[in-house]
C-alpha cells in the first residue's frame, strides 16, 4: 500500500471515524470494518496506520480529552478573574445534549472499564487532570479574595468533576429531567455553596465560541 503524502491527516481521519462509530453503535460492537466503512477506506488502511484496535481507541480517548480538558483549560487560562474561569470551565464540561458525540464516547469508555483495564487507566488520568485544573482555579479565586472555601480546594474540585461525570451520563442517557442547562445550573449551585461566592451564575458572559455537538464543525 502506497503511503499517502499526509499520514497525519489519514490517522486523524481514522480517529474521527472510530469516534463516530463508537457514538453510533457502541464500544462493545465496535469492529475494524465499521471504522473503515465510516472513514470510507479499506480495513487494511486501519491496520496500516494503527498496530491494533487498542492503539486507535487510545487516540479516540485523547480526542475526547482534548475537548473536555485541554480546550477548556486553554480558554479559562485567558480569563484573569477566577469567577469567570470557574463558570466557564463548568459550562464547557457539560455536554451539549444526548447526541454530543464525544460525551457519548466517554460514556462508552466508562461502561467498559470492568472489561478493559486500559480504559480504567484512561478514566483515572482524565479525572486527575480535571481535578488539578479545578483546584488551580479555586486556589486563584481564594487568593483573589472571591472564594471562601467550605472544604479543601482539592475536595471541592473532586466534587465538581464527579458531578460533571454524573450529569454527563444522565444527559447522554436522554434523561429529560436533566437537560444540559439544568445540569449546568446545578453544578454552579454546588460551586456557589462550596466557595461562598454568589457571583457564580449561569449568566456570566461566555468566553470564546460556544461548544458544539460536532467537534469537527
XYZ file of C-alpha atoms in Angstrom:
217
model
C 0.000 0.000 0.000
C 1.437 3.338 -1.020
C 1.873 5.872 1.728
C -0.286 8.968 1.349
C 1.553 12.247 1.446
C -0.114 13.357 4.666
C -0.055 10.448 7.091
C -1.121 12.650 9.999
C -4.297 13.625 8.163
C -5.138 9.988 7.385
C -4.624 8.947 11.006
C -6.857 11.802 12.131
C -9.476 10.693 9.616
C -9.484 7.216 11.144
C -9.608 8.558 14.708
C -12.652 10.649 13.850
C -14.253 7.708 12.088
C -13.716 5.500 15.129
C -15.250 8.176 17.343
C -18.329 8.340 15.106
C -18.609 4.565 15.055
C -18.438 4.311 18.850
C -21.067 7.014 19.221
C -23.361 5.340 16.700
C -23.087 1.673 17.634
C -21.331 1.466 20.995
C -17.889 0.334 22.042
C -18.883 -3.287 22.617
C -19.963 -3.698 18.993
C -17.089 -1.739 17.502
C -15.252 -3.502 14.696
C -12.437 -2.505 12.399
C -14.777 -2.998 9.441
C -17.201 -0.441 10.925
C -14.421 2.091 11.360
C -13.238 1.505 7.808
C -16.761 1.964 6.470
C -17.203 5.199 8.420
C -13.897 6.522 7.083
C -14.548 5.313 3.535
C -11.359 3.229 3.444
C -10.427 -0.439 3.448
C -9.829 -2.489 6.601
C -6.200 -2.711 5.562
C -5.856 1.051 5.903
C -6.898 0.897 9.548
C -4.356 -1.836 10.323
C -1.704 0.051 8.370
C -1.934 3.193 10.493
C -2.616 1.568 13.865
C -0.959 -1.572 15.158
C -4.186 -2.740 16.780
C -7.610 -1.509 17.826
C -6.406 -0.553 21.313
C -3.909 1.924 19.897
C -6.647 3.555 17.864
C -9.023 3.704 20.846
C -6.387 5.439 22.979
C -6.273 8.147 20.314
C -10.073 8.410 20.334
C -9.983 8.928 24.081
C -7.236 11.518 23.624
C -9.556 13.391 21.260
C -12.275 13.438 23.926
C -9.714 14.610 26.477
C -8.780 17.460 24.138
C -12.411 18.596 24.182
C -13.199 18.175 27.873
C -9.835 19.131 29.345
C -7.281 20.760 27.057
C -9.601 23.120 25.199
C -11.436 24.411 28.231
C -8.229 24.727 30.242
C -6.786 26.808 27.414
C -9.846 29.071 27.315
C -10.057 29.611 31.057
C -6.370 30.454 31.312
C -7.077 33.573 29.262
C -9.516 34.847 31.913
C -7.966 36.905 34.736
C -10.915 36.523 37.140
C -11.232 33.116 38.818
C -15.019 33.511 38.977
C -15.132 33.636 35.189
C -12.685 30.745 34.993
C -14.848 28.553 37.200
C -18.149 29.323 35.467
C -16.634 28.848 32.012
C -14.953 25.569 32.978
C -18.218 24.174 34.291
C -20.121 25.409 31.247
C -17.723 23.614 28.896
C -17.746 20.441 30.984
C -21.454 19.870 30.352
C -22.402 18.021 27.126
C -24.365 19.941 24.510
C -27.042 17.249 24.503
C -27.660 13.487 24.260
C -26.133 13.356 20.782
C -22.891 15.067 21.781
C -20.501 12.641 20.091
C -17.504 12.927 22.385
C -19.677 12.820 25.515
C -21.201 9.577 24.246
C -17.709 8.239 23.568
C -16.627 8.962 27.146
C -19.687 7.167 28.493
C -18.882 4.160 26.339
C -15.338 4.030 27.693
C -16.613 4.339 31.261
C -19.100 1.491 30.901
C -16.357 -0.803 29.574
C -13.946 -0.168 32.457
C -14.574 -3.509 34.163
C -13.747 -5.409 30.968
C -10.635 -3.487 29.938
C -8.058 -2.203 32.474
C -6.724 0.256 29.896
C -9.998 2.179 29.958
C -9.804 2.418 33.744
C -6.338 3.933 33.462
C -7.555 6.438 30.876
C -10.567 7.404 33.019
C -8.404 7.985 36.082
C -5.964 10.105 34.100
C -8.806 12.253 32.780
C -10.309 12.617 36.247
C -6.989 13.543 37.872
C -6.217 16.193 35.248
C -9.599 17.818 35.661
C -9.274 17.839 39.451
C -5.908 19.571 39.138
C -7.450 22.120 36.756
C -10.282 22.972 39.128
C -8.006 23.005 42.162
C -5.824 25.621 40.473
C -8.874 27.779 39.693
C -10.111 27.531 43.271
C -6.688 28.458 44.624
C -6.579 31.517 42.364
C -10.076 32.533 43.416
C -9.126 32.233 47.064
C -6.010 34.344 46.528
C -8.095 36.965 44.697
C -10.481 37.139 47.647
C -13.506 35.847 45.729
C -13.748 32.381 47.296
C -14.074 31.267 50.900
C -13.920 27.507 50.580
C -16.001 25.334 52.876
C -13.542 22.464 52.456
C -10.075 21.920 50.936
C -9.739 23.068 47.324
C -8.967 19.581 46.078
C -12.106 18.205 47.729
C -14.267 20.870 46.097
C -12.573 20.198 42.760
C -13.147 16.452 43.117
C -16.836 17.004 43.774
C -17.223 19.291 40.748
C -15.577 16.748 38.452
C -17.714 13.949 39.906
C -20.872 15.999 39.343
C -19.828 16.644 35.751
C -19.272 12.937 35.149
C -22.617 12.044 36.700
C -24.615 14.621 34.781
C -22.817 13.721 31.562
C -24.163 10.179 31.942
C -27.708 11.417 32.586
C -27.639 13.756 29.602
C -26.300 11.113 27.222
C -28.911 8.697 28.599
C -31.616 11.146 27.485
C -32.863 11.921 30.971
C -35.463 14.587 30.184
C -35.455 15.666 33.831
C -31.863 16.810 33.492
C -31.220 18.796 30.294
C -27.784 20.418 29.823
C -28.885 23.839 31.097
C -30.257 22.325 34.301
C -27.080 20.321 34.866
C -25.027 23.494 34.402
C -27.176 25.335 36.958
C -26.960 22.509 39.491
C -23.180 22.259 39.325
C -22.917 26.037 39.699
C -25.233 25.815 42.710
C -22.807 23.468 44.413
C -19.895 25.702 43.420
C -21.589 28.755 44.967
C -22.124 26.896 48.231
C -18.629 25.402 48.332
C -16.897 28.706 47.527
C -19.208 31.099 49.372
C -19.329 33.131 46.172
C -22.788 34.259 44.953
C -21.290 35.588 41.701
C -21.074 32.139 40.111
C -24.194 32.469 37.988
C -25.150 30.987 34.594
C -25.484 34.430 33.023
C -21.837 35.379 33.402
C -20.509 36.184 29.883
C -19.225 33.197 27.947
C -15.591 33.210 26.834
C -14.819 32.262 23.256
C -17.092 30.369 20.857
C -19.724 28.045 22.339
C -19.065 24.329 22.369
C -20.734 22.308 19.638
C -22.030 18.758 19.465
C -19.888 18.000 16.413
C -16.266 18.878 17.239
C -15.496 18.817 13.511
C -17.817 21.725 12.855
